[in-house]
Coordinates of N, CA and C in Angstrom, one line a residue:
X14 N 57.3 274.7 109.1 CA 57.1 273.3 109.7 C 55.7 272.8 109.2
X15 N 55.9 271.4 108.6 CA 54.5 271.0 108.4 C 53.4 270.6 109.7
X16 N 52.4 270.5 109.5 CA 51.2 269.9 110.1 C 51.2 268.4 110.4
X17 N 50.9 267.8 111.7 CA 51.4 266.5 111.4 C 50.0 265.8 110.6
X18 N 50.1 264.6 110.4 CA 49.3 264.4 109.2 C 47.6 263.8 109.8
X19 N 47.7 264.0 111.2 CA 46.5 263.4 111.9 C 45.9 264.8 112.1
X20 N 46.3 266.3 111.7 CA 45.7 267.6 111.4 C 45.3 267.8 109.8
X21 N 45.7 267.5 109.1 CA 45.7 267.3 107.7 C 43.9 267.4 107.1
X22 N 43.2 266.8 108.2 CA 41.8 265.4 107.8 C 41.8 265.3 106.3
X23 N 42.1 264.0 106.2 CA 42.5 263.6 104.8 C 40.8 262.6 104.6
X24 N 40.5 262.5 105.6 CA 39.1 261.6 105.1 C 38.1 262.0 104.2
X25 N 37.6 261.0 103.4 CA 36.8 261.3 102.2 C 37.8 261.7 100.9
X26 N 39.3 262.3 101.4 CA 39.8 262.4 99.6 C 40.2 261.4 98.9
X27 N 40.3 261.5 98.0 CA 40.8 260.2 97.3 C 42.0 260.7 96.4
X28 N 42.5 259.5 96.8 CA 44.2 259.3 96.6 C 44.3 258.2 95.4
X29 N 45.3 258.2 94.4 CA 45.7 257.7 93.4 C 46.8 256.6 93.6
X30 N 47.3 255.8 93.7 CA 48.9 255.3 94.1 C 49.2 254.5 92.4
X31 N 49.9 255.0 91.7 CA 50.4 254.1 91.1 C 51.3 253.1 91.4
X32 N 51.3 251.9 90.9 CA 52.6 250.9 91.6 C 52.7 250.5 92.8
X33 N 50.8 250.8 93.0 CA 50.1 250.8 94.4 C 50.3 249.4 95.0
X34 N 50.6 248.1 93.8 CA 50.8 247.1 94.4 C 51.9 246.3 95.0
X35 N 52.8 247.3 94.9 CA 54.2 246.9 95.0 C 54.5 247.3 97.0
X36 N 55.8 247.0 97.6 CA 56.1 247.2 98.7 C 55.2 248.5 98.9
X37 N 56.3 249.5 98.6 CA 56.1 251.3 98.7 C 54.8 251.3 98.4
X38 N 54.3 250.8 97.5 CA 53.0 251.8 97.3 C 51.6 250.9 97.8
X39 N 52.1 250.1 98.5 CA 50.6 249.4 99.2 C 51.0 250.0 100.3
X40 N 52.1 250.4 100.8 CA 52.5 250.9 102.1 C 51.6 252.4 102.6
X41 N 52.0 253.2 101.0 CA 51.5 254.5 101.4 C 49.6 254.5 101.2
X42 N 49.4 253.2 100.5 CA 47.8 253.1 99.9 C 47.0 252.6 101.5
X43 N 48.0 252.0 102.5 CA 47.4 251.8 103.6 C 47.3 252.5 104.8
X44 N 48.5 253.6 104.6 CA 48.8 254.5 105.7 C 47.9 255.5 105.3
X45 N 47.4 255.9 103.6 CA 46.3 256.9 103.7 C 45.2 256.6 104.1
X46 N 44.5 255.2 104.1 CA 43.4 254.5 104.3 C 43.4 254.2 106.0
X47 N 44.4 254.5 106.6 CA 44.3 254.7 108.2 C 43.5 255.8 108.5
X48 N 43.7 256.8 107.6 CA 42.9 258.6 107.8 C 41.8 258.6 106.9
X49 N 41.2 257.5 106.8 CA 40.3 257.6 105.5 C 39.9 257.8 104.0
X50 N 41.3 258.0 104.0 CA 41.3 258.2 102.2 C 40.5 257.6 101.3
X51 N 39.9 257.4 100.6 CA 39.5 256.3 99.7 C 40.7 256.3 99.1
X52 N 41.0 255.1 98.5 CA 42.4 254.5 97.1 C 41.8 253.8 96.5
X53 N 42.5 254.5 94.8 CA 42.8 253.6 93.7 C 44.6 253.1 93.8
X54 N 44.3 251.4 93.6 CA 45.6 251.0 93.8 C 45.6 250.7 91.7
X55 N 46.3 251.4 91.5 CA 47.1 251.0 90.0 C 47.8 250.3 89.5
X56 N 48.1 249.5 89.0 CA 49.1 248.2 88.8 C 49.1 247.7 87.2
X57 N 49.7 247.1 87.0 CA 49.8 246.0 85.8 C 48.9 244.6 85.6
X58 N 49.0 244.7 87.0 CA 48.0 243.0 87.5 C 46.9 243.3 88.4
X59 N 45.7 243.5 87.6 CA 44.5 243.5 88.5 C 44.1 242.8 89.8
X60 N 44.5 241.4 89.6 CA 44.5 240.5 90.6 C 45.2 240.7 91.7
X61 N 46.2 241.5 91.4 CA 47.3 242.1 92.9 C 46.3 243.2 93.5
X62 N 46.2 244.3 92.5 CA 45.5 245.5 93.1 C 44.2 245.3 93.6
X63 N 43.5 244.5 93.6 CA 42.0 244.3 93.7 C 42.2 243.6 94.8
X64 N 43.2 242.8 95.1 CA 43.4 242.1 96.6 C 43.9 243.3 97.5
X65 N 44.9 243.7 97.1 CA 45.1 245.1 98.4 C 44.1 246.2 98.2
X66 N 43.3 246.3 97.5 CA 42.1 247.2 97.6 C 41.4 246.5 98.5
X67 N 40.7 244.8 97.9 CA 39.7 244.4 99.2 C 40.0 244.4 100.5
X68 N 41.6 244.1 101.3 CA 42.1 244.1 102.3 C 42.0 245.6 103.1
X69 N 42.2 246.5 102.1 CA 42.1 248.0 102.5 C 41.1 248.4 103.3
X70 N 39.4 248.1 102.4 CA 38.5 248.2 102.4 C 38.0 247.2 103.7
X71 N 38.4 245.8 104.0 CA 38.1 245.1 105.2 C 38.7 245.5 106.1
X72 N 40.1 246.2 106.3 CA 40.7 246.4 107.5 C 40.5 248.0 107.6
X73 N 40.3 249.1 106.8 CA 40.5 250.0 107.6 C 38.9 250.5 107.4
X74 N 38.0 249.6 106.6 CA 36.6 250.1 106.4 C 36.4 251.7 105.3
X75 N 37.1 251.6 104.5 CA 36.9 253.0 103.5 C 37.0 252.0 101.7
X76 N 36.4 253.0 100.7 CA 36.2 252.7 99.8 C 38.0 252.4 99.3
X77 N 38.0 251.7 98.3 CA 39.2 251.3 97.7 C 38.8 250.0 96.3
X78 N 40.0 251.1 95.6 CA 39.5 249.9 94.2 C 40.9 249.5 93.5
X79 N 41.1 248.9 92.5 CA 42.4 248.0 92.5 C 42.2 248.3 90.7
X80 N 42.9 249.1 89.8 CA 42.6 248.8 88.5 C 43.8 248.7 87.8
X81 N 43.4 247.9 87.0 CA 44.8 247.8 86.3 C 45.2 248.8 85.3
X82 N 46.3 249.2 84.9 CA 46.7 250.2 83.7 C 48.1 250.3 84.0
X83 N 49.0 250.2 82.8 CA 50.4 250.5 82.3 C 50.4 251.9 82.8
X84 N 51.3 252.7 83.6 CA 51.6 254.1 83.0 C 52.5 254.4 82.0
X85 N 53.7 253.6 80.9 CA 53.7 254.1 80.5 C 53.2 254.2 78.9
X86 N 51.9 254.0 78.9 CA 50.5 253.6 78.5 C 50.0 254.5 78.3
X87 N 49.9 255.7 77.3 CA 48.5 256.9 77.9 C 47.1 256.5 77.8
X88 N 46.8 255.8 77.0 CA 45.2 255.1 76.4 C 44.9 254.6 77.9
X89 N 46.0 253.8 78.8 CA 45.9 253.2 79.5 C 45.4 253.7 81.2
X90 N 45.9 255.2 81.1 CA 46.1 256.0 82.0 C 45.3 256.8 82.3
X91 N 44.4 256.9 80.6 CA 43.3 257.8 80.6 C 41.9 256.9 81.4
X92 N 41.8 255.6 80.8 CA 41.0 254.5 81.1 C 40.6 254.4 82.2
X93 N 42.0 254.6 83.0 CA 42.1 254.2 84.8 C 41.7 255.5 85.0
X94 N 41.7 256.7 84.7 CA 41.2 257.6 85.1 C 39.4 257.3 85.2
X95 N 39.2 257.5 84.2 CA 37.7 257.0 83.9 C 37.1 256.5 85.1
X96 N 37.6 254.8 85.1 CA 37.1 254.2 85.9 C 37.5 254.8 87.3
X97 N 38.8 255.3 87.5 CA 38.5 256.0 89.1 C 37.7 256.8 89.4
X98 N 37.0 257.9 88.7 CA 36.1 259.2 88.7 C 35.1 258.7 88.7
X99 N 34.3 257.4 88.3 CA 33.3 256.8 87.9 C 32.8 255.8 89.1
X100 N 34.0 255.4 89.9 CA 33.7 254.8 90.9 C 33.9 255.3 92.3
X101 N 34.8 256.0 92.3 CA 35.6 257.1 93.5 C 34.9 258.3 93.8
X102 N 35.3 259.0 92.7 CA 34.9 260.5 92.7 C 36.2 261.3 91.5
X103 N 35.8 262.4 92.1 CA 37.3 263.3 91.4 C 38.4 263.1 92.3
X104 N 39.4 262.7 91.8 CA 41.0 262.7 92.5 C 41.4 263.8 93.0
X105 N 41.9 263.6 94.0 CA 42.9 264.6 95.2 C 44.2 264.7 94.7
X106 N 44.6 263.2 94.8 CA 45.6 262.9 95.2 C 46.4 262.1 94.4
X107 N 47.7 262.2 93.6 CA 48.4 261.2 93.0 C 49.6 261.5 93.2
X108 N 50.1 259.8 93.7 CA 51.2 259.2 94.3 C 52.0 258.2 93.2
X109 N 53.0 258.7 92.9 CA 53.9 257.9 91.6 C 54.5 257.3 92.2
X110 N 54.3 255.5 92.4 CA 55.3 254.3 92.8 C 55.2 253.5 92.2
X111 N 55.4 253.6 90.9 CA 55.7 253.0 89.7 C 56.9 253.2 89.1
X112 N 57.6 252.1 89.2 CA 58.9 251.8 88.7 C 59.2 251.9 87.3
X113 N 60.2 252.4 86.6 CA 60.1 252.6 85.1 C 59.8 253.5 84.4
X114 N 59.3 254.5 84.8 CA 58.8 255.7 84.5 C 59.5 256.2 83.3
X115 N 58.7 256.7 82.5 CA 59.3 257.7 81.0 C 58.9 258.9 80.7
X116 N 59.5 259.7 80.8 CA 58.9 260.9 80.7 C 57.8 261.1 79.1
X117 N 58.8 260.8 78.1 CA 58.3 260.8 76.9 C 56.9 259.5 76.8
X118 N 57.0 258.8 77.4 CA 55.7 258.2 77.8 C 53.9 258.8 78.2
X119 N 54.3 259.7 78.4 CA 53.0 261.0 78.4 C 53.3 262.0 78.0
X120 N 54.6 262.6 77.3 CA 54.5 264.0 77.1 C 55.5 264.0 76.1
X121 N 55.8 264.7 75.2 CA 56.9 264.6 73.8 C 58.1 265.6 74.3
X122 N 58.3 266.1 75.6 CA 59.8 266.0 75.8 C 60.2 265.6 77.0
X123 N 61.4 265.6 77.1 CA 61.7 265.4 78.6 C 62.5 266.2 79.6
X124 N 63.0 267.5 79.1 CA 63.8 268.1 79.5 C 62.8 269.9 78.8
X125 N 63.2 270.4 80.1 CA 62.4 271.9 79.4 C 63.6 272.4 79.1
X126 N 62.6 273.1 77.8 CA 64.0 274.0 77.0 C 63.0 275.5 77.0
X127 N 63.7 276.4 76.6 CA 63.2 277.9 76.4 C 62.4 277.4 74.8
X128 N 61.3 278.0 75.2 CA 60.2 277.8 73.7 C 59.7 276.6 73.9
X129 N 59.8 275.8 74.7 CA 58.7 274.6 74.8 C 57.5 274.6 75.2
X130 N 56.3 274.2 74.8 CA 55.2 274.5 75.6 C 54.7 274.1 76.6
X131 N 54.6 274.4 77.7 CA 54.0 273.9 78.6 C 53.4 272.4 78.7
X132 N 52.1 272.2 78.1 CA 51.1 271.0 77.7 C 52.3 269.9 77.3
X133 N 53.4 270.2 76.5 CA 53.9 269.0 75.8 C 55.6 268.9 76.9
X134 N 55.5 269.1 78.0 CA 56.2 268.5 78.8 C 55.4 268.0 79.4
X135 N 56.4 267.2 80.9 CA 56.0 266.7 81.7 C 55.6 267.1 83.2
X136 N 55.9 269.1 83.0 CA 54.7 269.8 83.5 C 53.3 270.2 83.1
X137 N 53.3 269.6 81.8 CA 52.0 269.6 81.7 C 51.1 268.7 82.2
X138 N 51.6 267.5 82.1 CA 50.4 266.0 82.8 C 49.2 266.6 83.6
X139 N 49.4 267.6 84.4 CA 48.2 268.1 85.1 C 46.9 268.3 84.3
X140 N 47.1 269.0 83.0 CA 46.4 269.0 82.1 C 45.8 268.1 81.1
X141 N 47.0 266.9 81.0 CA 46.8 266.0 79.8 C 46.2 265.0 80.7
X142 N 46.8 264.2 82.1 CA 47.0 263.6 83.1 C 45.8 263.2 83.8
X143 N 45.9 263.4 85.1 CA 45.0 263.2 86.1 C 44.4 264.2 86.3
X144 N 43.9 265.3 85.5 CA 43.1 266.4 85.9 C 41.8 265.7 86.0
X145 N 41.2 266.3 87.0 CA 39.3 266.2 87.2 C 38.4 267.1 87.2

């Protein structure tokens, strides 16, 4: 049985949401920011993310920032990283609500085969990815 999530203390980590601007993922970018989370909301459109970031930050009073980046983009992905570590801290936490997803978009295969390496799936991303 899990913990319910008001035992968890999630305050002070910081949480990632891609596709943070969409229904689902402003949903879960607000429900972490009830417990303190700091969020990066990730999007396509800065202007979306940077408004549910400010709203974040006025209603539940915790840090929150809105940046734009493609995921399936890596130049794009690494960037947003950047800027989250640079303004956040190190990441906790990432939440994939980003619609469209490709595997081969961050990693050269998509399916594990016997003899593939690690790094070049898309169990590797931890490594290539959002590591801090």
């Amino acid at each position: 049985m899990t913990a319910p999530i008001k035992e968890l203390n999630l305050k002070g980590k910081i949480a990632v949401i891609t596709g943070g601007s969409g229904l689902i993922g402003s949903t879960m970018a607000k429900a972490l920011a009830v417990h303190g989370v700091k969020t990066a909301i990730i999007g396509r459109n800065l202007e979306k993310t940077q408004k549910l970031a400010d709203e974040i930050k006025s209603k539940y009073g915790v840090d929150s920032i809105g940046v734009s980046a493609d995921v399936l983009n890596r130049s794009s992905i690494e960037e947003a990283k950047k800027i989250i570590n640079s303004k956040l801290g190190k990441i906790d936490y990432l939440i994939n609500g980003a619609g469209g997803n490709s595997a081969t978009a961050t990693s050269k295969v998509e399916k594990i085969q016997e003899g593939d390496k690690p790094e070049d799936t898309i169990f590797g991303l931890l490594e290539e990815g959002f590591d801090s």
